[in-house]
Coordinates of C-alpha atoms in Angstrom, one line a residue:
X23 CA 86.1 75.3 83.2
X24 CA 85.3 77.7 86.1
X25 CA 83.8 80.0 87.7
X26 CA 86.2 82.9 88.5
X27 CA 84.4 86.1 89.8
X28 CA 83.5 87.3 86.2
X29 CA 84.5 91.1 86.2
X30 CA 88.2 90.5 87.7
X31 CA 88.9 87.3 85.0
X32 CA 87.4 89.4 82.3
X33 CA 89.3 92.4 82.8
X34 CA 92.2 90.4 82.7
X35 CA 91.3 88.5 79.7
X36 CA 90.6 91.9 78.1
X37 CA 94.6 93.3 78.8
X38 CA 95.6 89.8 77.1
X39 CA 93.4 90.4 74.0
X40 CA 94.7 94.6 74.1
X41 CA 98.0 93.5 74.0
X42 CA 98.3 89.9 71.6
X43 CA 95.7 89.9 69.6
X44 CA 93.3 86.1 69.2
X45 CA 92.8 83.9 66.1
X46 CA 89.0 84.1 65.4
X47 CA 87.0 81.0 66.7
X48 CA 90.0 80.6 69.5
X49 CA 90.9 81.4 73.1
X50 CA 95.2 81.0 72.4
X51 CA 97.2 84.2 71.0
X52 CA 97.7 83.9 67.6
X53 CA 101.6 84.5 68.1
X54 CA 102.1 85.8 71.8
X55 CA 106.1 87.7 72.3
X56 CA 106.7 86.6 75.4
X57 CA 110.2 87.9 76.9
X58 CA 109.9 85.6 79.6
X59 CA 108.8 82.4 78.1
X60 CA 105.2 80.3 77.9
X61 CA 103.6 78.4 80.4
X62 CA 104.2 75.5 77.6
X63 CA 108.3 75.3 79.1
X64 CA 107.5 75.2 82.3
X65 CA 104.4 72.5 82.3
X66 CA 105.3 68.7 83.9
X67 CA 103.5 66.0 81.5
X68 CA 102.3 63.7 84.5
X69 CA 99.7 61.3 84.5
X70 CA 96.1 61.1 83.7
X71 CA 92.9 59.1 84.4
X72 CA 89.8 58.4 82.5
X73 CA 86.3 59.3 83.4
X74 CA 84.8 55.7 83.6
X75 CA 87.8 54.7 85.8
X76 CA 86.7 53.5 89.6
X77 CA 86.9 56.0 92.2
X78 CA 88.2 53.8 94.3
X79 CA 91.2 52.9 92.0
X80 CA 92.4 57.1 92.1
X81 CA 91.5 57.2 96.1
X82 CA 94.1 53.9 96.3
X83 CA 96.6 55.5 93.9
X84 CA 97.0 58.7 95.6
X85 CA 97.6 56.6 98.9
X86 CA 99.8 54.8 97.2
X87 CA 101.7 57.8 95.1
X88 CA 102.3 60.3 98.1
X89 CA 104.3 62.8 95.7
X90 CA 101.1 63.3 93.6
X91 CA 99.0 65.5 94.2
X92 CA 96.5 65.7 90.9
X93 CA 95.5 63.7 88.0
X94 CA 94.1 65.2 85.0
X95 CA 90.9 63.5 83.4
X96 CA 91.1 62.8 80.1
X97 CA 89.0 61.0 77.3
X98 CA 89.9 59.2 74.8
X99 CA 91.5 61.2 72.5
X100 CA 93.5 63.0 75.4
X101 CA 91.3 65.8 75.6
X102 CA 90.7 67.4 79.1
X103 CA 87.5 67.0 81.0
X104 CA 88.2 67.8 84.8
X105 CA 91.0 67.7 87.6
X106 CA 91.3 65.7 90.8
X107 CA 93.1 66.6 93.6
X108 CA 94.4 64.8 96.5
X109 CA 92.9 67.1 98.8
X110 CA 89.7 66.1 97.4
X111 CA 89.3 63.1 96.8
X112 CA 90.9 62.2 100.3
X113 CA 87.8 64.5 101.4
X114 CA 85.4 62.9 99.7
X115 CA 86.4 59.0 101.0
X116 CA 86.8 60.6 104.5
X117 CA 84.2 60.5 107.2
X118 CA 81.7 57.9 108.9
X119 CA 80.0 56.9 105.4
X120 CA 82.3 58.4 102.9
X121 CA 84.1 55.2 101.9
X122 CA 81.5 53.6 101.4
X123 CA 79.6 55.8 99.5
X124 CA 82.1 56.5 96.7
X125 CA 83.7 53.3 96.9
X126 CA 81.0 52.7 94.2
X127 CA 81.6 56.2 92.0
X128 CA 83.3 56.4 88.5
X129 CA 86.0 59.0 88.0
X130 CA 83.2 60.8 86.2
X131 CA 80.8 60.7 88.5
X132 CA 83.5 61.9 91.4
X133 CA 84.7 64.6 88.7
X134 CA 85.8 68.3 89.7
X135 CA 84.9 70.4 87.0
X136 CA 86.3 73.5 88.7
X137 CA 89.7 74.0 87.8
X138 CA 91.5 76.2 85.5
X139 CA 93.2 74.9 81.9
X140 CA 95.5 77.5 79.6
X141 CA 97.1 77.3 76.6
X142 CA 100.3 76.4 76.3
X143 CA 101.6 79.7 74.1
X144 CA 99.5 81.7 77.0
X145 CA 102.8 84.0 78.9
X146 CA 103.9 82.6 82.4
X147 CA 102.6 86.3 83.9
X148 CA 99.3 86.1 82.1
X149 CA 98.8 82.5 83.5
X150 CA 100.1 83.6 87.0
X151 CA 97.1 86.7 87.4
X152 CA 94.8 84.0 85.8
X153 CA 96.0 82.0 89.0
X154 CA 95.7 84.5 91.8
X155 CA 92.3 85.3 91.1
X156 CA 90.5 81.6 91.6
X157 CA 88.4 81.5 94.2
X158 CA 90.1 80.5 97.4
X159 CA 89.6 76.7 97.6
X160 CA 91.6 76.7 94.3
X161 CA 94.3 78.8 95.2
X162 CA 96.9 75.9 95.6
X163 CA 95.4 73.6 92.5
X164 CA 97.1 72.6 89.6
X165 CA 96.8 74.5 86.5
X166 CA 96.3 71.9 83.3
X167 CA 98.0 73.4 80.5
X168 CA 96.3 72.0 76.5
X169 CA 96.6 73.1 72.9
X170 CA 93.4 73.5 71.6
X171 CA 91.8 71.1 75.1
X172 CA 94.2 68.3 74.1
X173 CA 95.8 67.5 77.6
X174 CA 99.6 68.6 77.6
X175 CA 100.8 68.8 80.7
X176 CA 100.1 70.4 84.5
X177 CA 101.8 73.0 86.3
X178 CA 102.2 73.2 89.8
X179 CA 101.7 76.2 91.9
X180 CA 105.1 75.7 93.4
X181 CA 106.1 75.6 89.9
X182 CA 104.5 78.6 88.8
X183 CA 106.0 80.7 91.8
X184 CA 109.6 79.7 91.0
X185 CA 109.1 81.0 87.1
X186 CA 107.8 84.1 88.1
X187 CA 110.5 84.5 90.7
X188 CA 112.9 83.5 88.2
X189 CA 111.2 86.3 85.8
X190 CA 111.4 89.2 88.6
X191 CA 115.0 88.7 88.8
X192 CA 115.5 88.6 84.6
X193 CA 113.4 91.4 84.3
X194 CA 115.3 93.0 86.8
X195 CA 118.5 92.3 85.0
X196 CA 117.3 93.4 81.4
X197 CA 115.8 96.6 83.0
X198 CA 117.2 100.0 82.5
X199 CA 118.5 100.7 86.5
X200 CA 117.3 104.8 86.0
X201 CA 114.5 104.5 84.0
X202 CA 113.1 100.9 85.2
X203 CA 112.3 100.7 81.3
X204 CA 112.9 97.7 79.5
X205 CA 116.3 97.5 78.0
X206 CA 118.5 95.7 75.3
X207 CA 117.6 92.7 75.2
X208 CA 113.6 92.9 75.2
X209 CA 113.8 95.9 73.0
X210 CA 116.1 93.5 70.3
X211 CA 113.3 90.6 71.7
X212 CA 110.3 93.5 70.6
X213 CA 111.8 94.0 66.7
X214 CA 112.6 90.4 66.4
X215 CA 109.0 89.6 67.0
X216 CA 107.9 92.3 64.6
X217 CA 110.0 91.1 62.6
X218 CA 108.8 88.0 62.3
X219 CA 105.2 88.2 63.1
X220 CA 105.3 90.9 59.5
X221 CA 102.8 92.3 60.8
X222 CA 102.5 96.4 60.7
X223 CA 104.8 98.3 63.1
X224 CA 106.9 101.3 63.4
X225 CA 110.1 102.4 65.5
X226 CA 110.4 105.8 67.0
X227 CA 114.2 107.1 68.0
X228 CA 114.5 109.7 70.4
X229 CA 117.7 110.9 72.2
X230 CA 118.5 114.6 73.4
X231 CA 120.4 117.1 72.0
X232 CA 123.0 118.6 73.3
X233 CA 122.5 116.4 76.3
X234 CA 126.5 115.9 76.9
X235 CA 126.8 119.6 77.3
X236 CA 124.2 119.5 80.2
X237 CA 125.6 116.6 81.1
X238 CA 128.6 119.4 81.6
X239 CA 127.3 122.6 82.9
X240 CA 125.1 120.8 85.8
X241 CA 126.6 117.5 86.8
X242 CA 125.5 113.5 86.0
X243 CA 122.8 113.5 89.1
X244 CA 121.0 116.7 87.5
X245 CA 121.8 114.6 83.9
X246 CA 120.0 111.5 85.7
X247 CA 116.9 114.0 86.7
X248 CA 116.5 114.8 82.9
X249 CA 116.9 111.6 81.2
X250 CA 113.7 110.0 84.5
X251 CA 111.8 113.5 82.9
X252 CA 111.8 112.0 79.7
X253 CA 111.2 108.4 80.5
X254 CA 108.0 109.5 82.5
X255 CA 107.2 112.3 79.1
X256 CA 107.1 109.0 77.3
X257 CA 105.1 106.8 79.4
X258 CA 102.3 109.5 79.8
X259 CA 102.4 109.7 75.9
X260 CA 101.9 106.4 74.9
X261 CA 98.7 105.1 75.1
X262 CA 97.7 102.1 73.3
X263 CA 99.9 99.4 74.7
X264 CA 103.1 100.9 72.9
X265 CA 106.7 99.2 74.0
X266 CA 108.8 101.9 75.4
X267 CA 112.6 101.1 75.6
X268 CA 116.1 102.8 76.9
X269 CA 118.8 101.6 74.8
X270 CA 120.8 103.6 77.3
X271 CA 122.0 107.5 78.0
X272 CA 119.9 109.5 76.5
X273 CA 118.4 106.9 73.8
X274 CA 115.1 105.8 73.6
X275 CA 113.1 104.0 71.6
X276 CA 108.9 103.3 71.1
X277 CA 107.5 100.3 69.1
X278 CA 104.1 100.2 67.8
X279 CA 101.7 98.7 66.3
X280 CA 100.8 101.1 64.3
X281 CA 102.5 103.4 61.6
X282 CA 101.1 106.7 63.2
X283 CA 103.7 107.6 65.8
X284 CA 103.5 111.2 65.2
X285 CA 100.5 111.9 68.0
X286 CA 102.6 110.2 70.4
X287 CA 106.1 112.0 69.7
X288 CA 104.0 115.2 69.3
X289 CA 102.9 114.7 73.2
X290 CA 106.7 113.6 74.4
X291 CA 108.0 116.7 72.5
X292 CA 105.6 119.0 74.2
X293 CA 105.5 116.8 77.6
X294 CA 109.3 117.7 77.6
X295 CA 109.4 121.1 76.7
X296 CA 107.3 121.9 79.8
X297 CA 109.2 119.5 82.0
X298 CA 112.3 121.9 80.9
X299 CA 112.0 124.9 83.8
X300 CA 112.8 122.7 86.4
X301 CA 115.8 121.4 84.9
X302 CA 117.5 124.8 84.8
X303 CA 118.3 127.6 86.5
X304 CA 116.0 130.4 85.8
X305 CA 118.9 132.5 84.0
X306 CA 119.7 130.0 81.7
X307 CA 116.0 128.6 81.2
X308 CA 115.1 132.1 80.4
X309 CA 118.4 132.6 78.2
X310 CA 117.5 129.4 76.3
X311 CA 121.0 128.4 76.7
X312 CA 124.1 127.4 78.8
X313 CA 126.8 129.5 79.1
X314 CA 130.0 128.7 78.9
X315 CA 133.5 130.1 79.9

């Protein structure tokens, strides 16, 4: 496989392995929590070719087959060697002598080794950045999906765009409206996986006190300006790939890998308290309370 520009595919292949970590010896996540789904639901099993079939036999199917647009290569024992495209091999029997010329070419001999293949557990948004950054002439190809190189299945770009349309819009849904943090469902989705991957993690709770009486003396958009304070408090405090969720009001949670949580609700404690003077009056932020009749 091939031959992104190295420093933009690695530094996205670095984020994946930040945030799911690999089995040794393997390229796949070892147990991905997707929210959204794998590329695995979305992939179209379609048909494949072999490397000693004639060129000329592909060339006359794709004439034949408008609708298709690819054909996987495949050995054997179903395991992926290449990708040919419509585009190209209608490019390669075109012109004065091209005909002719491959005409007399195997499938392996007309191979396109420049395509890109995923794993099926890999998430639809990791896939789609993998996608975006192929070099122009593959912008529009097919992406084979495998487990472990055994041929699975292709996606479609087409395809690809409507899932992570579809995942803009649920994301959007299960998305706290104030805080644009993740909500509900993904945080029950976060423990679930936790849960079941039993592997170490922790759960911090935060809420406010005496955030109803606030709520009170200043009004819900001033309540709206402090619960935002404390969403951005937590995002500057996490720093190693925590999940940061808003049950709702003034409820918060932050999952993590790790058992040591107390760094991070040290810096949202102390993030806070300085965020404080500009969410009262100076009377009562010099008081240290709200009076009331």
């Amino acid at each position: 496989m091939k031959h992104f520009p190295e420093s933009a595919l690695s530094h996205v292949i670095l984020m994946w392995k930040k945030c799911f970590p690999m089995r040794k010896n393997s390229l796949s996540p070892s147990n991905p929590p997707s929210f959204f789904g794998t590329i695995g639901n979305i992939c179209q099993k379609c048909g494949t070719t072999s490397s000693d079939t004639k060129a000329l036999a592909v060339f006359e199917y794709f004439q034949q087959h408008p609708e298709i647009s690819e054909l996987c290569v495949t050995d054997k024992n179903q395991k992926v060697c290449g990708l040919l495209t419509k585009s190209y091999v209608d490019n390669c029997f075109g012109g004065m002598y091209g005909f002719s010329l491959y005409s007399r070419f195997t499938v392996a001999e007309l191979l396109n080794k420049d395509y890109l293949e995923v794993d099926y557990r890999l998430p639809i948004e990791m896939v789609a950045r993998l996608a975006l950054i192929r070099p122009k002439h593959m912008l529009y190809d097919a992406i084979i999906v495998s487990d472990a190189g055994t041929y699975i299945g292709i996606v479609t770009v087409k395809d690809l765009l409507e899932a992570s349309v579809s995942i803009q819009v649920e994301r959007a849904l299960n998305t706290n409206p104030l805080t644009h943090l993740p909500g509900n469902m993904q945080i029950e989705h976060q423990i679930s996986q936790k849960l079941f991957s039993k592997d170490m993690f922790s759960i911090l709770y935060l809420d406010l006190d005496n955030f109803k009486s606030y709520n009170d003396a200043y009004g819900f958009e001033n309540g709206d300006l402090m619960i935002k304070a404390m969403a951005k408090c937590m995002e500057a405090a996490c720093r190693n790939q925590e999940f940061i969720g808003h049950i709702g009001g003034d409820d918060f949670v932050i999952i993590s890998d790790s058992y040591n949580l107390e760094e991070v609700f040290n810096r949202v404690v102390e993030s806070f308290h300085l965020s404080l003077e500009n969410l009262y009056s100076e009377e009562d932020y010099q008081n240290g309370y709200i009076p009331f009749p």
